[in-house]
mmCIF file of C-alpha atoms in Angstrom:
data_model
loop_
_atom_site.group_PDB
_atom_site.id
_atom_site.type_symbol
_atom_site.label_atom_id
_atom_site.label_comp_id
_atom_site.label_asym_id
_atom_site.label_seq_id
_atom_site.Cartn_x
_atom_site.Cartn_y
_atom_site.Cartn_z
ATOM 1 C CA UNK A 1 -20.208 -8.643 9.083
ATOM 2 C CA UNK A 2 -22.346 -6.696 6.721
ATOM 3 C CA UNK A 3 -23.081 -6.034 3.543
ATOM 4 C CA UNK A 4 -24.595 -3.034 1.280
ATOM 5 C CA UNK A 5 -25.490 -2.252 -1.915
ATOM 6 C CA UNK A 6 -23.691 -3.639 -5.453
ATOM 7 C CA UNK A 7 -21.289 -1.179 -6.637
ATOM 8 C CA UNK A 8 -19.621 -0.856 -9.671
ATOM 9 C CA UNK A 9 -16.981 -3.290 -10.274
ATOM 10 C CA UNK A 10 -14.559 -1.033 -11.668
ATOM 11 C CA UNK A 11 -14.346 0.917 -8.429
ATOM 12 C CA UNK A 12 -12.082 0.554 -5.825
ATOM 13 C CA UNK A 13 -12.546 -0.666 -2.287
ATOM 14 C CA UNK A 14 -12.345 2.796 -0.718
ATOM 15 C CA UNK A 15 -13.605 4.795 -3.290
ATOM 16 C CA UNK A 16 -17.227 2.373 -2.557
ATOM 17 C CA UNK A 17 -16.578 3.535 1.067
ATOM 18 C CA UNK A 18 -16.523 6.499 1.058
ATOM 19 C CA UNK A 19 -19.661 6.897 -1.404
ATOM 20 C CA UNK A 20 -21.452 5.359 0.602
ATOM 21 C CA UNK A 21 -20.487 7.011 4.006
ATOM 22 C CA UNK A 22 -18.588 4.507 5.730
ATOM 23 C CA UNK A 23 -15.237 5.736 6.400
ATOM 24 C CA UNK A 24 -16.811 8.757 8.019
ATOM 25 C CA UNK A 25 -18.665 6.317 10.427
ATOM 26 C CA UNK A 26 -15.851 4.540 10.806
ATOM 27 C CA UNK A 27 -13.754 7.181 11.770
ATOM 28 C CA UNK A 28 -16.542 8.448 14.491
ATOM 29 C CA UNK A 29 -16.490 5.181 15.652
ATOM 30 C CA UNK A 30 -12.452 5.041 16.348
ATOM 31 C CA UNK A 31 -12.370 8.785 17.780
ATOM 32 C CA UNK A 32 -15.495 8.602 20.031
ATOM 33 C CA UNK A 33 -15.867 5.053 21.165
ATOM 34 C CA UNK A 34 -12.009 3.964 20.850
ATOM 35 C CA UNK A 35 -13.146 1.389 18.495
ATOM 36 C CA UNK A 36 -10.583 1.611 14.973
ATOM 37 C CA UNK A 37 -11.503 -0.435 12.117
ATOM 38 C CA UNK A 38 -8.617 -3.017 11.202
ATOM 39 C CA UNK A 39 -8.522 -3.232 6.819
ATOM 40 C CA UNK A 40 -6.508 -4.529 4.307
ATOM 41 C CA UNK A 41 -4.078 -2.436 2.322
ATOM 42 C CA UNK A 42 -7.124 -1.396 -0.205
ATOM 43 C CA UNK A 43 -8.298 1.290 2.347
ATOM 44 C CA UNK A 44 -5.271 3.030 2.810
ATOM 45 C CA UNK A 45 -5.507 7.429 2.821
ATOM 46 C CA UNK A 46 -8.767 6.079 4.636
ATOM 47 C CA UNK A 47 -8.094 8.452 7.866
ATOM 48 C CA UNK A 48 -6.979 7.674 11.613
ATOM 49 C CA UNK A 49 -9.483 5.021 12.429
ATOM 50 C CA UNK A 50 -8.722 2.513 9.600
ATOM 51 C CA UNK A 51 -5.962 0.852 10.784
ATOM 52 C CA UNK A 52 -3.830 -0.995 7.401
ATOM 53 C CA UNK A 53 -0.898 -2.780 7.245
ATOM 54 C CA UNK A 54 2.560 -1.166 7.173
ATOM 55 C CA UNK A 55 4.096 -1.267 3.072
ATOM 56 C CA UNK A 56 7.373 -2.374 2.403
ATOM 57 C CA UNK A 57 9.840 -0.211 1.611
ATOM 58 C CA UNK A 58 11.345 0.261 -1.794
ATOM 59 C CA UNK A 59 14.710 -1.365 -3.052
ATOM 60 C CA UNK A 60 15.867 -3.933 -0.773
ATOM 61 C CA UNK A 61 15.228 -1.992 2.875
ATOM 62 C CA UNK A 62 13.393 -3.950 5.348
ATOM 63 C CA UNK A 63 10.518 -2.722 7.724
ATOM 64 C CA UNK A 64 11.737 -2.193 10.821
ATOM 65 C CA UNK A 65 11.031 -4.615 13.610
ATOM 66 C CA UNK A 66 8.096 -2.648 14.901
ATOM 67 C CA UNK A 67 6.397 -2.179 12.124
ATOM 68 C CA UNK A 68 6.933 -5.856 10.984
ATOM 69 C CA UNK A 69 5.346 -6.760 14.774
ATOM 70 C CA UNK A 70 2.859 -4.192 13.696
ATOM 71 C CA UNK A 71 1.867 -6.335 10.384
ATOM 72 C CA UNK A 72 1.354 -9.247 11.912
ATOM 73 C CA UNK A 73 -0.628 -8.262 14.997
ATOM 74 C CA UNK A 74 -3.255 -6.630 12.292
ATOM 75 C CA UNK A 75 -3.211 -9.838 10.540
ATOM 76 C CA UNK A 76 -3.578 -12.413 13.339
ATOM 77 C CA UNK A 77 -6.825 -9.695 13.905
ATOM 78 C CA UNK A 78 -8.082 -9.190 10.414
ATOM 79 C CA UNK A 79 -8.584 -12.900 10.260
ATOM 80 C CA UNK A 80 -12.079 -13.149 11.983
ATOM 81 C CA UNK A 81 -13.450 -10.753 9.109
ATOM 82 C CA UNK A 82 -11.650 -12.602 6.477
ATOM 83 C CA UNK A 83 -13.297 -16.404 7.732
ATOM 84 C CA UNK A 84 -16.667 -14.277 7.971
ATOM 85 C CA UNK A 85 -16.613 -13.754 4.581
ATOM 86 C CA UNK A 86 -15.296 -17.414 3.186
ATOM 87 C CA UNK A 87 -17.842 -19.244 5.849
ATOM 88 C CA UNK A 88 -20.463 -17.254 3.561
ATOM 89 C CA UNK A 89 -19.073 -18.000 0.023
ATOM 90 C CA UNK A 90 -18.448 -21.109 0.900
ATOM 91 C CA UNK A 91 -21.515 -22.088 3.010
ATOM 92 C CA UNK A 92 -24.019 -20.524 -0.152
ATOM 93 C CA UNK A 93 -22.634 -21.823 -3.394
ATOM 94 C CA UNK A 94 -24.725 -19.387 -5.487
ATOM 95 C CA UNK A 95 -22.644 -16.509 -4.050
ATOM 96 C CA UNK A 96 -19.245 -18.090 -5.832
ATOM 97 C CA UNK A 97 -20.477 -17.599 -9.053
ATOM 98 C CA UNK A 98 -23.531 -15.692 -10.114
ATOM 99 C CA UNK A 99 -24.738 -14.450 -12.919
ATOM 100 C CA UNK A 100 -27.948 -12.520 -11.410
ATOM 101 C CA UNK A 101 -27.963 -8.523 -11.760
ATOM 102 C CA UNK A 102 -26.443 -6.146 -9.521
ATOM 103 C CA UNK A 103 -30.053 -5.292 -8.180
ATOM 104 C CA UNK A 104 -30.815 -8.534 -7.408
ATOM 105 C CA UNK A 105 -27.221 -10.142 -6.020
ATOM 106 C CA UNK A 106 -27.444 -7.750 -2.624
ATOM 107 C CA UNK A 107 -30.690 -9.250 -2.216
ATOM 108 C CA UNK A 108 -29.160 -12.386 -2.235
ATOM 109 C CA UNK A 109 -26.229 -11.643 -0.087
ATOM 110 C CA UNK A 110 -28.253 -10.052 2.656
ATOM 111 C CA UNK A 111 -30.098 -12.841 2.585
ATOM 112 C CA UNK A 112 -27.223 -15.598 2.758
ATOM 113 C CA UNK A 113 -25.748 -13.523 5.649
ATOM 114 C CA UNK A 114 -29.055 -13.405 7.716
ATOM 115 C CA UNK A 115 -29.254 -17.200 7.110
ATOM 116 C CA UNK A 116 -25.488 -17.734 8.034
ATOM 117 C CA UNK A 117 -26.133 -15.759 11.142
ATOM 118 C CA UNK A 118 -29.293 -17.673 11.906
ATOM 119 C CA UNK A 119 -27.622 -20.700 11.661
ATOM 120 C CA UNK A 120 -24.312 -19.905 13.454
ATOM 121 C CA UNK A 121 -25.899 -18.374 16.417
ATOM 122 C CA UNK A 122 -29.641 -21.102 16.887
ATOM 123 C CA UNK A 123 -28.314 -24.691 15.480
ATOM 124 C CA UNK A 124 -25.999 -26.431 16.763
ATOM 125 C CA UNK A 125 -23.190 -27.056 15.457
ATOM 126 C CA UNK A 126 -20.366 -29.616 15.080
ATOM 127 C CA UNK A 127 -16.827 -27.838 15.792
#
């Protein structure tokens, strides 16, 4: 996991992206080191390394098998990411609701998530 800078709330997920240069590191990152990126439906038009999930098809068509296989193998993935980021909203309650400024909450969240790794990786834990 990582995090960067507060963006506006109004924009979307990969409209933030590619601002701030992600997608084209992302996309490096599938095409020279085989390694795509597996998102949520929010970074679709994102280019060949961001795998997203397969839409359903208007009226009452069905996906086909293979992309319904498709679907699910991206979600049974995607779910490591998504417990990432409710171990840290849930482990730091002053990330659920805040009403600090923009500046100030990615100071915050950095923070929380160099804690969180701290604390996953050096205490022990009880699993």
């Amino acid at each position: 996991m990582w995090t960067s800078e507060v963006m506006p709330g109004h924009l979307h997920d990969l409209t933030c992206a590619q601002v701030q240069g992600i997608t084209a590191a992302l996309n490096w990152a599938a095409s020279e080191l085989d390694l795509p990126t597996l998102a949520d439906s929010g970074y679709e038009g994102a280019g060949q390394g961001v795998k997203v999930p397969i839409k359903q098809p208007t009226g009452r068509q069905q996906l086909a098998p293979d992309n319904r296989a498709y679907n699910r193998l991206l979600r049974g993935l995607r779910w490591q990411g998504e417990r990432g980021f409710a171990i840290l909203t849930g482990r730091w309650k002053t990330l659920r609701r805040t009403t600090a400024s923009p500046r100030r909450i990615s100071d915050i969240v950095a923070a929380a998530l160099h804690l969180t790794h701290f604390e996953y990786k050096y205490l022990p834990q009880s699993r």
